[in-house]
């Protein structure tokens, strides 16, 4: 079931952002290639990840950066790619080393609080403006 149908069944209207990411998902990596390469260069410089770490990518989009990080850091575990847009997740499902989780940050961390699972590192690149309560999300991390 796609995100549009879920919103309709729930009686919610799609936001402009929802429609934007739905329509852009298949070509997102093409349009943002240079920007993503710049972000990945910064990630390499500051993200201290070891092969046995568990990593989550909050607002992962198509999973592009997660796949590159998985390969570059030679991770043993897939990167959990948390992204609410079904169309973006469809692209992410085809990537190596990612585990797509279709939830928004608020839902993910609400469920995560009662879990014994812990991540060694978290990526959150250009996604905070989508959070319902950014301070609460960052405290959850």
mmCIF file of N, CA and C in Angstrom, residues 4-132:
data_model
loop_
_atom_site.group_PDB
_atom_site.id
_atom_site.type_symbol
_atom_site.label_atom_id
_atom_site.label_comp_id
_atom_site.label_asym_id
_atom_site.label_seq_id
_atom_site.Cartn_x
_atom_site.Cartn_y
_atom_site.Cartn_z
ATOM 1 N N UNK A 4 0.196 7.484 -0.322
ATOM 2 C CA UNK A 4 -0.998 8.244 -0.686
ATOM 3 C C UNK A 4 -2.256 7.548 -0.197
ATOM 4 N N UNK A 5 -2.343 6.241 -0.438
ATOM 5 C CA UNK A 5 -3.520 5.495 -0.030
ATOM 6 C C UNK A 5 -3.634 5.449 1.488
ATOM 7 N N UNK A 6 -2.518 5.295 2.176
ATOM 8 C CA UNK A 6 -2.550 5.283 3.631
ATOM 9 C C UNK A 6 -3.075 6.609 4.180
ATOM 10 N N UNK A 7 -2.623 7.721 3.606
ATOM 11 C CA UNK A 7 -3.104 9.027 4.039
ATOM 12 C C UNK A 7 -4.604 9.162 3.783
ATOM 13 N N UNK A 8 -5.057 8.705 2.634
ATOM 14 C CA UNK A 8 -6.484 8.796 2.324
ATOM 15 C C UNK A 8 -7.310 7.952 3.279
ATOM 16 N N UNK A 9 -6.835 6.737 3.558
ATOM 17 C CA UNK A 9 -7.557 5.862 4.479
ATOM 18 C C UNK A 9 -7.594 6.443 5.881
ATOM 19 N N UNK A 10 -6.544 7.127 6.262
ATOM 20 C CA UNK A 10 -6.482 7.733 7.587
ATOM 21 C C UNK A 10 -7.204 9.077 7.632
ATOM 22 N N UNK A 11 -7.675 9.534 6.481
ATOM 23 C CA UNK A 11 -8.383 10.811 6.442
ATOM 24 C C UNK A 11 -7.455 12.005 6.437
ATOM 25 N N UNK A 12 -6.160 11.781 6.253
ATOM 26 C CA UNK A 12 -5.189 12.878 6.263
ATOM 27 C C UNK A 12 -4.942 13.365 4.844
ATOM 28 N N UNK A 13 -4.613 14.611 4.733
ATOM 29 C CA UNK A 13 -4.241 15.173 3.440
ATOM 30 C C UNK A 13 -2.738 15.069 3.281
ATOM 31 N N UNK A 14 -2.318 14.820 2.060
ATOM 32 C CA UNK A 14 -0.886 14.813 1.789
ATOM 33 C C UNK A 14 -0.354 16.231 1.883
ATOM 34 N N UNK A 15 0.776 16.367 2.520
ATOM 35 C CA UNK A 15 1.395 17.676 2.592
ATOM 36 C C UNK A 15 2.130 17.941 1.285
ATOM 37 N N UNK A 16 2.516 19.157 1.089
ATOM 38 C CA UNK A 16 3.304 19.521 -0.079
ATOM 39 C C UNK A 16 4.617 18.736 -0.087
ATOM 40 N N UNK A 17 5.216 18.572 1.087
ATOM 41 C CA UNK A 17 6.465 17.803 1.189
ATOM 42 C C UNK A 17 6.244 16.346 0.799
ATOM 43 N N UNK A 18 5.131 15.747 1.249
ATOM 44 C CA UNK A 18 4.814 14.356 0.873
ATOM 45 C C UNK A 18 4.756 14.217 -0.640
ATOM 46 N N UNK A 19 4.013 15.091 -1.281
ATOM 47 C CA UNK A 19 3.861 15.028 -2.741
ATOM 48 C C UNK A 19 5.195 15.270 -3.444
ATOM 49 N N UNK A 20 5.987 16.182 -2.900
ATOM 50 C CA UNK A 20 7.295 16.489 -3.478
ATOM 51 C C UNK A 20 8.171 15.235 -3.509
ATOM 52 N N UNK A 21 8.312 14.563 -2.373
ATOM 53 C CA UNK A 21 9.194 13.401 -2.304
ATOM 54 C C UNK A 21 8.636 12.209 -3.070
ATOM 55 N N UNK A 22 7.331 12.069 -3.103
ATOM 56 C CA UNK A 22 6.736 10.992 -3.895
ATOM 57 C C UNK A 22 7.091 11.160 -5.372
ATOM 58 N N UNK A 23 6.945 12.365 -5.870
ATOM 59 C CA UNK A 23 7.176 12.601 -7.298
ATOM 60 C C UNK A 23 8.665 12.612 -7.650
ATOM 61 N N UNK A 24 9.513 12.906 -6.703
ATOM 62 C CA UNK A 24 10.941 13.051 -6.955
ATOM 63 C C UNK A 24 11.752 11.785 -6.681
ATOM 64 N N UNK A 25 11.170 10.807 -6.003
ATOM 65 C CA UNK A 25 11.919 9.650 -5.487
ATOM 66 C C UNK A 25 12.799 8.970 -6.527
ATOM 67 N N UNK A 26 12.251 8.670 -7.685
ATOM 68 C CA UNK A 26 13.017 7.905 -8.685
ATOM 69 C C UNK A 26 14.177 8.699 -9.289
ATOM 70 N N UNK A 27 14.091 10.011 -9.279
ATOM 71 C CA UNK A 27 15.167 10.821 -9.862
ATOM 72 C C UNK A 27 15.923 11.642 -8.811
ATOM 73 N N UNK A 28 15.631 11.423 -7.546
ATOM 74 C CA UNK A 28 16.233 12.182 -6.451
ATOM 75 C C UNK A 28 17.765 12.148 -6.495
ATOM 76 N N UNK A 29 18.316 10.963 -6.632
ATOM 77 C CA UNK A 29 19.781 10.836 -6.621
ATOM 78 C C UNK A 29 20.419 11.571 -7.790
ATOM 79 N N UNK A 30 19.773 11.576 -8.933
ATOM 80 C CA UNK A 30 20.284 12.289 -10.095
ATOM 81 C C UNK A 30 20.322 13.796 -9.833
ATOM 82 N N UNK A 31 19.214 14.336 -9.324
ATOM 83 C CA UNK A 31 19.125 15.777 -9.095
ATOM 84 C C UNK A 31 20.057 16.264 -7.984
ATOM 85 N N UNK A 32 20.292 15.420 -6.992
ATOM 86 C CA UNK A 32 21.067 15.843 -5.829
ATOM 87 C C UNK A 32 22.439 15.172 -5.752
ATOM 88 N N UNK A 33 22.939 14.658 -6.848
ATOM 89 C CA UNK A 33 24.210 13.931 -6.861
ATOM 90 C C UNK A 33 25.370 14.758 -6.302
ATOM 91 N N UNK A 34 25.561 15.970 -6.804
ATOM 92 C CA UNK A 34 26.682 16.800 -6.341
ATOM 93 C C UNK A 34 26.542 17.141 -4.860
ATOM 94 N N UNK A 35 25.350 17.494 -4.448
ATOM 95 C CA UNK A 35 25.117 17.819 -3.042
ATOM 96 C C UNK A 35 25.405 16.610 -2.152
ATOM 97 N N UNK A 36 24.952 15.433 -2.593
ATOM 98 C CA UNK A 36 25.179 14.220 -1.802
ATOM 99 C C UNK A 36 26.651 13.843 -1.752
ATOM 100 N N UNK A 37 27.371 14.051 -2.830
ATOM 101 C CA UNK A 37 28.809 13.758 -2.829
ATOM 102 C C UNK A 37 29.541 14.677 -1.846
ATOM 103 N N UNK A 38 29.137 15.941 -1.781
ATOM 104 C CA UNK A 38 29.737 16.884 -0.831
ATOM 105 C C UNK A 38 29.428 16.456 0.599
ATOM 106 N N UNK A 39 28.190 16.044 0.838
ATOM 107 C CA UNK A 39 27.808 15.587 2.180
ATOM 108 C C UNK A 39 28.575 14.329 2.558
ATOM 109 N N UNK A 40 28.761 13.433 1.591
ATOM 110 C CA UNK A 40 29.483 12.203 1.891
ATOM 111 C C UNK A 40 30.941 12.497 2.232
ATOM 112 N N UNK A 41 31.548 13.446 1.566
ATOM 113 C CA UNK A 41 32.926 13.832 1.880
ATOM 114 C C UNK A 41 33.029 14.332 3.328
ATOM 115 N N UNK A 42 32.049 15.111 3.757
ATOM 116 C CA UNK A 42 32.028 15.586 5.149
ATOM 117 C C UNK A 42 31.794 14.421 6.106
ATOM 118 N N UNK A 43 30.929 13.519 5.720
ATOM 119 C CA UNK A 43 30.651 12.339 6.541
ATOM 120 C C UNK A 43 31.937 11.532 6.763
ATOM 121 N N UNK A 44 32.705 11.344 5.714
ATOM 122 C CA UNK A 44 33.959 10.600 5.822
ATOM 123 C C UNK A 44 34.929 11.274 6.794
ATOM 124 N N UNK A 45 34.909 12.585 6.782
ATOM 125 C CA UNK A 45 35.845 13.345 7.618
ATOM 126 C C UNK A 45 35.489 13.266 9.110
ATOM 127 N N UNK A 46 34.182 13.253 9.436
ATOM 128 C CA UNK A 46 33.769 13.393 10.834
ATOM 129 C C UNK A 46 33.066 12.172 11.442
ATOM 130 N N UNK A 47 32.697 11.211 10.644
ATOM 131 C CA UNK A 47 31.900 10.089 11.128
ATOM 132 C C UNK A 47 32.821 8.923 11.463
ATOM 133 N N UNK A 48 33.052 8.702 12.740
ATOM 134 C CA UNK A 48 33.951 7.650 13.200
ATOM 135 C C UNK A 48 33.155 6.354 13.353
ATOM 136 N N UNK A 49 33.224 5.503 12.331
ATOM 137 C CA UNK A 49 32.447 4.265 12.322
ATOM 138 C C UNK A 49 33.396 3.085 12.177
ATOM 139 N N UNK A 50 33.138 2.065 12.963
ATOM 140 C CA UNK A 50 33.911 0.828 12.900
ATOM 141 C C UNK A 50 33.051 -0.261 12.253
ATOM 142 N N UNK A 51 33.660 -1.262 11.631
ATOM 143 C CA UNK A 51 32.900 -2.285 10.903
ATOM 144 C C UNK A 51 31.817 -2.999 11.718
ATOM 145 N N UNK A 52 31.988 -3.117 13.033
ATOM 146 C CA UNK A 52 30.991 -3.838 13.834
ATOM 147 C C UNK A 52 29.903 -2.927 14.419
ATOM 148 N N UNK A 53 29.925 -1.649 14.110
ATOM 149 C CA UNK A 53 28.926 -0.714 14.629
ATOM 150 C C UNK A 53 27.549 -0.936 14.009
ATOM 151 N N UNK A 54 26.534 -0.631 14.823
ATOM 152 C CA UNK A 54 25.154 -0.566 14.347
ATOM 153 C C UNK A 54 24.854 0.905 14.079
ATOM 154 N N UNK A 55 24.380 1.204 12.864
ATOM 155 C CA UNK A 55 24.175 2.591 12.437
ATOM 156 C C UNK A 55 22.738 2.776 11.971
ATOM 157 N N UNK A 56 22.155 3.928 12.311
ATOM 158 C CA UNK A 56 20.830 4.306 11.815
ATOM 159 C C UNK A 56 20.971 5.596 11.010
ATOM 160 N N UNK A 57 20.250 5.672 9.917
ATOM 161 C CA UNK A 57 20.202 6.881 9.093
ATOM 162 C C UNK A 57 18.793 7.431 9.208
ATOM 163 N N UNK A 58 18.645 8.535 9.904
ATOM 164 C CA UNK A 58 17.346 9.130 10.191
ATOM 165 C C UNK A 58 16.975 10.082 9.063
ATOM 166 N N UNK A 59 15.895 9.786 8.372
ATOM 167 C CA UNK A 59 15.513 10.570 7.207
ATOM 168 C C UNK A 59 16.416 10.221 6.034
ATOM 169 N N UNK A 60 16.548 8.941 5.784
ATOM 170 C CA UNK A 60 17.536 8.415 4.831
ATOM 171 C C UNK A 60 17.224 8.652 3.365
ATOM 172 N N UNK A 61 16.004 9.072 3.052
ATOM 173 C CA UNK A 61 15.657 9.278 1.648
ATOM 174 C C UNK A 61 15.787 7.988 0.866
ATOM 175 N N UNK A 62 16.566 8.018 -0.190
ATOM 176 C CA UNK A 62 16.727 6.854 -1.063
ATOM 177 C C UNK A 62 17.784 5.876 -0.555
ATOM 178 N N UNK A 63 18.430 6.176 0.558
ATOM 179 C CA UNK A 63 19.464 5.302 1.094
ATOM 180 C C UNK A 63 20.814 5.462 0.422
ATOM 181 N N UNK A 64 20.952 6.485 -0.404
ATOM 182 C CA UNK A 64 22.194 6.710 -1.149
ATOM 183 C C UNK A 64 23.405 6.848 -0.219
ATOM 184 N N UNK A 65 23.310 7.738 0.768
ATOM 185 C CA UNK A 65 24.438 7.960 1.668
ATOM 186 C C UNK A 65 24.681 6.741 2.553
ATOM 187 N N UNK A 66 23.615 6.060 2.952
ATOM 188 C CA UNK A 66 23.759 4.859 3.776
ATOM 189 C C UNK A 66 24.503 3.763 3.018
ATOM 190 N N UNK A 67 24.156 3.557 1.765
ATOM 191 C CA UNK A 67 24.837 2.537 0.974
ATOM 192 C C UNK A 67 26.317 2.873 0.819
ATOM 193 N N UNK A 68 26.619 4.127 0.538
ATOM 194 C CA UNK A 68 28.024 4.542 0.389
ATOM 195 C C UNK A 68 28.779 4.357 1.709
ATOM 196 N N UNK A 69 28.147 4.694 2.834
ATOM 197 C CA UNK A 69 28.782 4.529 4.143
ATOM 198 C C UNK A 69 28.984 3.040 4.456
ATOM 199 N N UNK A 70 27.983 2.224 4.165
ATOM 200 C CA UNK A 70 28.086 0.782 4.388
ATOM 201 C C UNK A 70 29.305 0.216 3.662
ATOM 202 N N UNK A 71 29.469 0.608 2.423
ATOM 203 C CA UNK A 71 30.589 0.095 1.623
ATOM 204 C C UNK A 71 31.928 0.685 2.074
ATOM 205 N N UNK A 72 31.973 1.994 2.279
ATOM 206 C CA UNK A 72 33.232 2.664 2.630
ATOM 207 C C UNK A 72 33.770 2.196 3.984
ATOM 208 N N UNK A 73 32.883 2.045 4.974
ATOM 209 C CA UNK A 73 33.300 1.648 6.317
ATOM 210 C C UNK A 73 33.313 0.132 6.496
ATOM 211 N N UNK A 74 32.970 -0.585 5.424
ATOM 212 C CA UNK A 74 32.956 -2.049 5.428
ATOM 213 C C UNK A 74 32.176 -2.604 6.618
ATOM 214 N N UNK A 75 30.969 -2.089 6.778
ATOM 215 C CA UNK A 75 30.132 -2.489 7.909
ATOM 216 C C UNK A 75 29.672 -3.942 7.789
ATOM 217 N N UNK A 76 29.575 -4.600 8.923
ATOM 218 C CA UNK A 76 29.091 -5.977 8.979
ATOM 219 C C UNK A 76 27.567 -6.024 9.078
ATOM 220 N N UNK A 77 26.976 -4.949 9.584
ATOM 221 C CA UNK A 77 25.526 -4.877 9.789
ATOM 222 C C UNK A 77 24.936 -3.842 8.840
ATOM 223 N N UNK A 78 23.734 -4.099 8.320
ATOM 224 C CA UNK A 78 23.124 -3.089 7.447
ATOM 225 C C UNK A 78 22.801 -1.814 8.217
ATOM 226 N N UNK A 79 22.803 -0.715 7.521
ATOM 227 C CA UNK A 79 22.402 0.560 8.120
ATOM 228 C C UNK A 79 20.888 0.629 8.094
ATOM 229 N N UNK A 80 20.297 0.896 9.238
ATOM 230 C CA UNK A 80 18.841 1.040 9.329
ATOM 231 C C UNK A 80 18.466 2.370 8.698
ATOM 232 N N UNK A 81 17.719 2.337 7.624
ATOM 233 C CA UNK A 81 17.329 3.542 6.886
ATOM 234 C C UNK A 81 15.890 3.898 7.215
ATOM 235 N N UNK A 82 15.729 4.836 8.119
ATOM 236 C CA UNK A 82 14.422 5.261 8.572
ATOM 237 C C UNK A 82 13.951 6.428 7.701
ATOM 238 N N UNK A 83 12.857 6.197 6.992
ATOM 239 C CA UNK A 83 12.334 7.183 6.038
ATOM 240 C C UNK A 83 10.831 6.948 5.893
ATOM 241 N N UNK A 84 10.000 8.005 6.031
ATOM 242 C CA UNK A 84 8.550 7.810 5.941
ATOM 243 C C UNK A 84 7.988 7.693 4.516
ATOM 244 N N UNK A 85 8.704 8.142 3.518
ATOM 245 C CA UNK A 85 8.178 8.168 2.151
ATOM 246 C C UNK A 85 8.332 6.794 1.483
ATOM 247 N N UNK A 86 7.207 6.167 1.160
ATOM 248 C CA UNK A 86 7.215 4.834 0.556
ATOM 249 C C UNK A 86 7.981 4.812 -0.760
ATOM 250 N N UNK A 87 7.840 5.849 -1.549
ATOM 251 C CA UNK A 87 8.525 5.899 -2.843
ATOM 252 C C UNK A 87 10.042 5.985 -2.677
ATOM 253 N N UNK A 88 10.496 6.725 -1.690
ATOM 254 C CA UNK A 88 11.935 6.792 -1.402
ATOM 255 C C UNK A 88 12.421 5.429 -0.901
ATOM 256 N N UNK A 89 11.612 4.773 -0.076
ATOM 257 C CA UNK A 89 11.985 3.455 0.451
ATOM 258 C C UNK A 89 12.077 2.412 -0.660
ATOM 259 N N UNK A 90 11.243 2.541 -1.693
ATOM 260 C CA UNK A 90 11.323 1.603 -2.816
ATOM 261 C C UNK A 90 12.690 1.672 -3.485
ATOM 262 N N UNK A 91 13.231 2.866 -3.588
ATOM 263 C CA UNK A 91 14.579 3.021 -4.150
ATOM 264 C C UNK A 91 15.605 2.430 -3.181
ATOM 265 N N UNK A 92 15.450 2.708 -1.890
ATOM 266 C CA UNK A 92 16.392 2.227 -0.870
ATOM 267 C C UNK A 92 16.436 0.701 -0.806
ATOM 268 N N UNK A 93 15.310 0.044 -1.029
ATOM 269 C CA UNK A 93 15.252 -1.425 -0.948
ATOM 270 C C UNK A 93 16.193 -2.098 -1.943
ATOM 271 N N UNK A 94 16.573 -1.401 -2.989
ATOM 272 C CA UNK A 94 17.443 -1.967 -4.022
ATOM 273 C C UNK A 94 18.922 -1.765 -3.706
ATOM 274 N N UNK A 95 19.213 -1.106 -2.610
ATOM 275 C CA UNK A 95 20.596 -0.772 -2.274
ATOM 276 C C UNK A 95 21.239 -1.839 -1.397
ATOM 277 N N UNK A 96 22.547 -1.909 -1.504
ATOM 278 C CA UNK A 96 23.341 -2.849 -0.709
ATOM 279 C C UNK A 96 23.571 -2.283 0.690
ATOM 280 N N UNK A 97 23.387 -3.140 1.693
ATOM 281 C CA UNK A 97 23.748 -2.770 3.060
ATOM 282 C C UNK A 97 22.789 -1.842 3.765
ATOM 283 N N UNK A 98 21.536 -1.781 3.307
ATOM 284 C CA UNK A 98 20.546 -0.946 3.995
ATOM 285 C C UNK A 98 19.360 -1.802 4.438
ATOM 286 N N UNK A 99 18.772 -1.420 5.542
ATOM 287 C CA UNK A 99 17.565 -2.054 6.047
ATOM 288 C C UNK A 99 16.494 -0.968 6.118
ATOM 289 N N UNK A 100 15.617 -0.889 5.116
ATOM 290 C CA UNK A 100 14.604 0.169 5.088
ATOM 291 C C UNK A 100 13.559 0.010 6.203
ATOM 292 N N UNK A 101 13.287 1.103 6.901
ATOM 293 C CA UNK A 101 12.266 1.167 7.950
ATOM 294 C C UNK A 101 11.354 2.333 7.575
ATOM 295 N N UNK A 102 10.105 2.042 7.222
ATOM 296 C CA UNK A 102 9.205 3.107 6.779
ATOM 297 C C UNK A 102 8.453 3.707 7.960
ATOM 298 N N UNK A 103 9.083 4.688 8.568
ATOM 299 C CA UNK A 103 8.501 5.441 9.689
ATOM 300 C C UNK A 103 9.099 6.833 9.669
ATOM 301 N N UNK A 104 8.375 7.778 10.254
ATOM 302 C CA UNK A 104 8.992 9.083 10.452
ATOM 303 C C UNK A 104 9.778 9.043 11.759
ATOM 304 N N UNK A 105 10.577 10.043 12.006
ATOM 305 C CA UNK A 105 11.464 10.042 13.172
ATOM 306 C C UNK A 105 10.683 9.968 14.478
ATOM 307 N N UNK A 106 9.568 10.682 14.549
ATOM 308 C CA UNK A 106 8.774 10.673 15.777
ATOM 309 C C UNK A 106 8.257 9.263 16.085
ATOM 310 N N UNK A 107 7.741 8.565 15.072
ATOM 311 C CA UNK A 107 7.239 7.196 15.252
ATOM 312 C C UNK A 107 8.379 6.241 15.609
ATOM 313 N N UNK A 108 9.479 6.366 14.897
ATOM 314 C CA UNK A 108 10.607 5.460 15.106
ATOM 315 C C UNK A 108 11.115 5.544 16.531
ATOM 316 N N UNK A 109 11.344 6.751 17.020
ATOM 317 C CA UNK A 109 11.912 6.879 18.357
ATOM 318 C C UNK A 109 10.894 6.609 19.454
ATOM 319 N N UNK A 110 9.634 6.800 19.170
ATOM 320 C CA UNK A 110 8.595 6.419 20.141
ATOM 321 C C UNK A 110 8.640 4.906 20.337
ATOM 322 N N UNK A 111 8.717 4.155 19.250
ATOM 323 C CA UNK A 111 8.809 2.692 19.324
ATOM 324 C C UNK A 111 10.153 2.250 19.890
ATOM 325 N N UNK A 112 11.188 2.990 19.577
ATOM 326 C CA UNK A 112 12.558 2.642 19.949
ATOM 327 C C UNK A 112 12.812 2.790 21.447
ATOM 328 N N UNK A 113 12.149 3.712 22.106
ATOM 329 C CA UNK A 113 12.379 4.001 23.521
ATOM 330 C C UNK A 113 12.243 2.743 24.379
ATOM 331 N N UNK A 114 11.274 1.908 24.072
ATOM 332 C CA UNK A 114 11.030 0.704 24.870
ATOM 333 C C UNK A 114 11.830 -0.510 24.397
ATOM 334 N N UNK A 115 12.692 -0.307 23.435
ATOM 335 C CA UNK A 115 13.475 -1.393 22.858
ATOM 336 C C UNK A 115 14.824 -1.512 23.552
ATOM 337 N N UNK A 116 15.397 -2.709 23.515
ATOM 338 C CA UNK A 116 16.747 -2.918 24.046
ATOM 339 C C UNK A 116 17.810 -2.613 22.997
ATOM 340 N N UNK A 117 17.389 -2.379 21.785
ATOM 341 C CA UNK A 117 18.305 -2.110 20.684
ATOM 342 C C UNK A 117 18.965 -0.740 20.853
ATOM 343 N N UNK A 118 20.261 -0.702 20.618
ATOM 344 C CA UNK A 118 21.006 0.554 20.681
ATOM 345 C C UNK A 118 21.883 0.664 19.434
ATOM 346 N N UNK A 119 22.028 1.877 18.948
ATOM 347 C CA UNK A 119 22.885 2.139 17.806
ATOM 348 C C UNK A 119 24.182 2.759 18.285
ATOM 349 N N UNK A 120 25.264 2.401 17.600
ATOM 350 C CA UNK A 120 26.566 2.984 17.928
ATOM 351 C C UNK A 120 26.737 4.362 17.317
ATOM 352 N N UNK A 121 26.107 4.567 16.148
ATOM 353 C CA UNK A 121 26.185 5.846 15.450
ATOM 354 C C UNK A 121 24.850 6.137 14.788
ATOM 355 N N UNK A 122 24.561 7.430 14.646
ATOM 356 C CA UNK A 122 23.348 7.868 13.958
ATOM 357 C C UNK A 122 23.718 8.934 12.942
ATOM 358 N N UNK A 123 23.150 8.784 11.761
ATOM 359 C CA UNK A 123 23.299 9.799 10.712
ATOM 360 C C UNK A 123 21.962 10.520 10.604
ATOM 361 N N UNK A 124 22.023 11.828 10.479
ATOM 362 C CA UNK A 124 20.811 12.620 10.241
ATOM 363 C C UNK A 124 21.244 13.803 9.389
ATOM 364 N N UNK A 125 21.132 13.617 8.086
ATOM 365 C CA UNK A 125 21.671 14.601 7.154
ATOM 366 C C UNK A 125 20.526 15.268 6.401
ATOM 367 N N UNK A 126 20.353 16.555 6.635
ATOM 368 C CA UNK A 126 19.321 17.351 5.951
ATOM 369 C C UNK A 126 17.912 16.827 6.184
ATOM 370 N N UNK A 127 17.619 16.382 7.387
ATOM 371 C CA UNK A 127 16.289 15.837 7.662
ATOM 372 C C UNK A 127 15.579 16.494 8.840
ATOM 373 N N UNK A 128 16.287 17.210 9.676
ATOM 374 C CA UNK A 128 15.699 17.730 10.916
ATOM 375 C C UNK A 128 14.492 18.632 10.687
ATOM 376 N N UNK A 129 14.432 19.311 9.560
ATOM 377 C CA UNK A 129 13.304 20.203 9.290
ATOM 378 C C UNK A 129 12.001 19.428 9.075
ATOM 379 N N UNK A 130 12.087 18.109 8.956
ATOM 380 C CA UNK A 130 10.884 17.282 8.815
ATOM 381 C C UNK A 130 10.375 16.751 10.155
ATOM 382 N N UNK A 131 11.115 16.929 11.226
ATOM 383 C CA UNK A 131 10.735 16.365 12.520
ATOM 384 C C UNK A 131 9.619 17.178 13.154
ATOM 385 N N UNK A 132 8.667 16.478 13.782
ATOM 386 C CA UNK A 132 7.606 17.157 14.515
ATOM 387 C C UNK A 132 8.172 17.930 15.697
#
